[in-house]
């Protein structure tokens, strides 16, 4: 069983930055993707960003394009989400997920992803 541990959330003012991390405690069979989903109260879950760990192909939602970036540490099975120029509408619970994938774009569209973190809260005040 793969355990994902996500962390790094917090409260910032608009325009600020945060870095989230997601560490897989055990090896995930390749090829796999890891990514971030967010959900705000009363809203549907949104796939924010995902990356193919083997080839580094990345996906970003239009809502975060140009503001969010990712780095991965393959040796540590860890993914980092760098969030800059944060907006109040970025406030949500962010949860990382991982599973075997064919592409990061298809990964964020799938339901029933196998491994999930516990979620970390991001609050952006205006």
PDB file of C-alpha atoms in Angstrom:
ATOM      1  CA  UNK A   1       0.000   0.000   0.000  1.00  0.00           C
ATOM      2  CA  UNK A   2       1.399   3.360  -1.037  1.00  0.00           C
ATOM      3  CA  UNK A   3       0.891   6.181   1.430  1.00  0.00           C
ATOM      4  CA  UNK A   4       0.982   9.767   0.233  1.00  0.00           C
ATOM      5  CA  UNK A   5       1.828  12.491   2.697  1.00  0.00           C
ATOM      6  CA  UNK A   6       0.994  15.988   1.558  1.00  0.00           C
ATOM      7  CA  UNK A   7       1.913  19.123   3.429  1.00  0.00           C
ATOM      8  CA  UNK A   8       2.752  22.794   3.102  1.00  0.00           C
ATOM      9  CA  UNK A   9      -0.610  24.490   3.155  1.00  0.00           C
ATOM     10  CA  UNK A  10      -1.298  27.618   5.122  1.00  0.00           C
ATOM     11  CA  UNK A  11      -2.753  31.085   5.064  1.00  0.00           C
ATOM     12  CA  UNK A  12      -1.346  33.861   2.906  1.00  0.00           C
ATOM     13  CA  UNK A  13      -2.462  37.162   1.518  1.00  0.00           C
ATOM     14  CA  UNK A  14      -3.302  37.591  -2.128  1.00  0.00           C
ATOM     15  CA  UNK A  15      -0.149  37.756  -4.202  1.00  0.00           C
ATOM     16  CA  UNK A  16       1.725  35.534  -1.823  1.00  0.00           C
ATOM     17  CA  UNK A  17       3.313  32.147  -2.390  1.00  0.00           C
ATOM     18  CA  UNK A  18       3.168  28.685  -0.910  1.00  0.00           C
ATOM     19  CA  UNK A  19       4.877  25.403  -1.653  1.00  0.00           C
ATOM     20  CA  UNK A  20       3.082  22.123  -1.225  1.00  0.00           C
ATOM     21  CA  UNK A  21       4.838  18.797  -1.092  1.00  0.00           C
ATOM     22  CA  UNK A  22       3.603  15.279  -1.656  1.00  0.00           C
ATOM     23  CA  UNK A  23       5.775  12.364  -0.672  1.00  0.00           C
ATOM     24  CA  UNK A  24       5.025   8.786  -1.630  1.00  0.00           C
ATOM     25  CA  UNK A  25       6.114   6.564   1.217  1.00  0.00           C
ATOM     26  CA  UNK A  26       6.605   3.582  -1.041  1.00  0.00           C
ATOM     27  CA  UNK A  27       7.515   2.963  -4.631  1.00  0.00           C
ATOM     28  CA  UNK A  28       4.698   3.504  -7.113  1.00  0.00           C
ATOM     29  CA  UNK A  29       4.796   1.253 -10.163  1.00  0.00           C
ATOM     30  CA  UNK A  30       5.842   3.062 -13.309  1.00  0.00           C
ATOM     31  CA  UNK A  31       4.722   4.745 -15.428  1.00  0.00           C
ATOM     32  CA  UNK A  32       2.928   6.857 -12.866  1.00  0.00           C
ATOM     33  CA  UNK A  33       1.651  10.344 -12.434  1.00  0.00           C
ATOM     34  CA  UNK A  34       1.355  12.405  -9.341  1.00  0.00           C
ATOM     35  CA  UNK A  35      -0.753  15.474  -9.143  1.00  0.00           C
ATOM     36  CA  UNK A  36      -2.778  17.905  -7.136  1.00  0.00           C
ATOM     37  CA  UNK A  37      -6.512  18.316  -6.887  1.00  0.00           C
ATOM     38  CA  UNK A  38      -8.325  21.022  -5.010  1.00  0.00           C
ATOM     39  CA  UNK A  39     -11.818  21.430  -3.726  1.00  0.00           C
ATOM     40  CA  UNK A  40     -13.430  24.443  -2.161  1.00  0.00           C
ATOM     41  CA  UNK A  41     -16.679  24.259  -0.198  1.00  0.00           C
ATOM     42  CA  UNK A  42     -19.637  23.975  -2.537  1.00  0.00           C
ATOM     43  CA  UNK A  43     -17.463  23.475  -5.598  1.00  0.00           C
ATOM     44  CA  UNK A  44     -16.471  20.469  -7.632  1.00  0.00           C
ATOM     45  CA  UNK A  45     -13.039  18.995  -7.313  1.00  0.00           C
ATOM     46  CA  UNK A  46     -10.579  20.423  -9.822  1.00  0.00           C
ATOM     47  CA  UNK A  47      -7.435  18.845 -11.167  1.00  0.00           C
ATOM     48  CA  UNK A  48      -4.869  21.579 -10.710  1.00  0.00           C
ATOM     49  CA  UNK A  49      -1.591  20.112 -11.885  1.00  0.00           C
ATOM     50  CA  UNK A  50      -0.055  16.750 -12.592  1.00  0.00           C
ATOM     51  CA  UNK A  51       3.210  15.342 -13.824  1.00  0.00           C
ATOM     52  CA  UNK A  52       4.394  12.159 -15.394  1.00  0.00           C
ATOM     53  CA  UNK A  53       7.278  11.077 -13.166  1.00  0.00           C
ATOM     54  CA  UNK A  54       9.074   9.144 -15.865  1.00  0.00           C
ATOM     55  CA  UNK A  55       9.154  11.720 -18.669  1.00  0.00           C
ATOM     56  CA  UNK A  56       8.337  14.929 -16.842  1.00  0.00           C
ATOM     57  CA  UNK A  57       5.340  15.829 -18.973  1.00  0.00           C
ATOM     58  CA  UNK A  58       3.168  18.251 -17.050  1.00  0.00           C
ATOM     59  CA  UNK A  59      -0.399  19.461 -17.007  1.00  0.00           C
ATOM     60  CA  UNK A  60      -1.698  22.667 -15.480  1.00  0.00           C
ATOM     61  CA  UNK A  61      -5.279  23.814 -15.295  1.00  0.00           C
ATOM     62  CA  UNK A  62      -5.964  27.058 -17.145  1.00  0.00           C
ATOM     63  CA  UNK A  63      -6.833  28.684 -13.839  1.00  0.00           C
ATOM     64  CA  UNK A  64      -3.278  28.251 -12.528  1.00  0.00           C
ATOM     65  CA  UNK A  65      -1.236  28.324 -15.728  1.00  0.00           C
ATOM     66  CA  UNK A  66       1.700  30.678 -15.374  1.00  0.00           C
ATOM     67  CA  UNK A  67       1.348  30.942 -11.600  1.00  0.00           C
ATOM     68  CA  UNK A  68       1.898  27.376 -10.429  1.00  0.00           C
ATOM     69  CA  UNK A  69       4.842  25.157 -11.212  1.00  0.00           C
ATOM     70  CA  UNK A  70       6.021  21.711 -10.172  1.00  0.00           C
ATOM     71  CA  UNK A  71       9.296  20.069  -9.410  1.00  0.00           C
ATOM     72  CA  UNK A  72       9.831  16.417  -8.711  1.00  0.00           C
ATOM     73  CA  UNK A  73      12.443  14.512  -6.803  1.00  0.00           C
ATOM     74  CA  UNK A  74      12.341  11.055  -8.310  1.00  0.00           C
ATOM     75  CA  UNK A  75      14.784   9.653  -5.783  1.00  0.00           C
ATOM     76  CA  UNK A  76      12.427  10.631  -2.974  1.00  0.00           C
ATOM     77  CA  UNK A  77       9.199  10.028  -4.896  1.00  0.00           C
ATOM     78  CA  UNK A  78       8.245  13.561  -3.924  1.00  0.00           C
ATOM     79  CA  UNK A  79       6.384  16.209  -5.873  1.00  0.00           C
ATOM     80  CA  UNK A  80       6.409  19.896  -5.055  1.00  0.00           C
ATOM     81  CA  UNK A  81       3.786  22.399  -6.150  1.00  0.00           C
ATOM     82  CA  UNK A  82       5.066  25.950  -6.168  1.00  0.00           C
ATOM     83  CA  UNK A  83       2.161  28.368  -6.022  1.00  0.00           C
ATOM     84  CA  UNK A  84       2.800  32.029  -6.685  1.00  0.00           C
ATOM     85  CA  UNK A  85       0.611  35.092  -7.231  1.00  0.00           C
ATOM     86  CA  UNK A  86      -2.045  33.395  -5.174  1.00  0.00           C
ATOM     87  CA  UNK A  87      -5.607  34.622  -5.434  1.00  0.00           C
ATOM     88  CA  UNK A  88      -8.524  34.252  -3.016  1.00  0.00           C
ATOM     89  CA  UNK A  89     -10.131  31.871  -5.510  1.00  0.00           C
ATOM     90  CA  UNK A  90      -7.178  29.525  -5.017  1.00  0.00           C
ATOM     91  CA  UNK A  91      -8.402  28.856  -1.488  1.00  0.00           C
ATOM     92  CA  UNK A  92      -9.286  25.193  -1.158  1.00  0.00           C
ATOM     93  CA  UNK A  93      -8.213  21.896   0.284  1.00  0.00           C
ATOM     94  CA  UNK A  94      -5.401  20.598  -1.876  1.00  0.00           C
ATOM     95  CA  UNK A  95      -4.899  16.869  -2.051  1.00  0.00           C
ATOM     96  CA  UNK A  96      -2.265  14.963  -3.935  1.00  0.00           C
ATOM     97  CA  UNK A  97      -2.913  11.744  -5.749  1.00  0.00           C
ATOM     98  CA  UNK A  98      -0.869   9.153  -7.593  1.00  0.00           C
ATOM     99  CA  UNK A  99      -1.546   6.254  -9.896  1.00  0.00           C
ATOM    100  CA  UNK A 100      -0.314   4.592 -13.032  1.00  0.00           C
ATOM    101  CA  UNK A 101      -1.062   6.858 -15.958  1.00  0.00           C
ATOM    102  CA  UNK A 102      -0.705   7.303 -19.688  1.00  0.00           C
ATOM    103  CA  UNK A 103      -0.429  11.087 -19.510  1.00  0.00           C
ATOM    104  CA  UNK A 104      -0.884  13.817 -16.908  1.00  0.00           C
ATOM    105  CA  UNK A 105      -3.814  15.243 -18.886  1.00  0.00           C
ATOM    106  CA  UNK A 106      -5.721  11.978 -18.702  1.00  0.00           C
ATOM    107  CA  UNK A 107      -4.673  11.501 -15.080  1.00  0.00           C
ATOM    108  CA  UNK A 108      -6.529  14.595 -13.886  1.00  0.00           C
ATOM    109  CA  UNK A 109      -9.666  13.522 -15.748  1.00  0.00           C
ATOM    110  CA  UNK A 110      -9.855  10.066 -14.219  1.00  0.00           C
ATOM    111  CA  UNK A 111     -12.029   9.000 -11.356  1.00  0.00           C
ATOM    112  CA  UNK A 112     -10.999   6.306  -8.917  1.00  0.00           C
ATOM    113  CA  UNK A 113      -7.327   7.219  -8.620  1.00  0.00           C
ATOM    114  CA  UNK A 114      -5.660   4.688  -6.402  1.00  0.00           C
ATOM    115  CA  UNK A 115      -3.565   6.675  -3.947  1.00  0.00           C
ATOM    116  CA  UNK A 116      -4.500   9.873  -2.125  1.00  0.00           C
ATOM    117  CA  UNK A 117      -2.955  12.101   0.462  1.00  0.00           C
ATOM    118  CA  UNK A 118      -4.825  13.446   3.439  1.00  0.00           C
ATOM    119  CA  UNK A 119      -5.187  16.980   2.071  1.00  0.00           C
ATOM    120  CA  UNK A 120      -3.782  20.310   3.130  1.00  0.00           C
ATOM    121  CA  UNK A 121      -5.671  23.587   3.442  1.00  0.00           C
ATOM    122  CA  UNK A 122      -4.712  26.672   1.483  1.00  0.00           C
ATOM    123  CA  UNK A 123      -6.371  29.942   2.414  1.00  0.00           C
ATOM    124  CA  UNK A 124      -5.717  33.129   0.486  1.00  0.00           C
ATOM    125  CA  UNK A 125      -7.082  36.351   1.895  1.00  0.00           C
ATOM    126  CA  UNK A 126      -7.725  39.502  -0.102  1.00  0.00           C
TER     127      UNK A 126
END
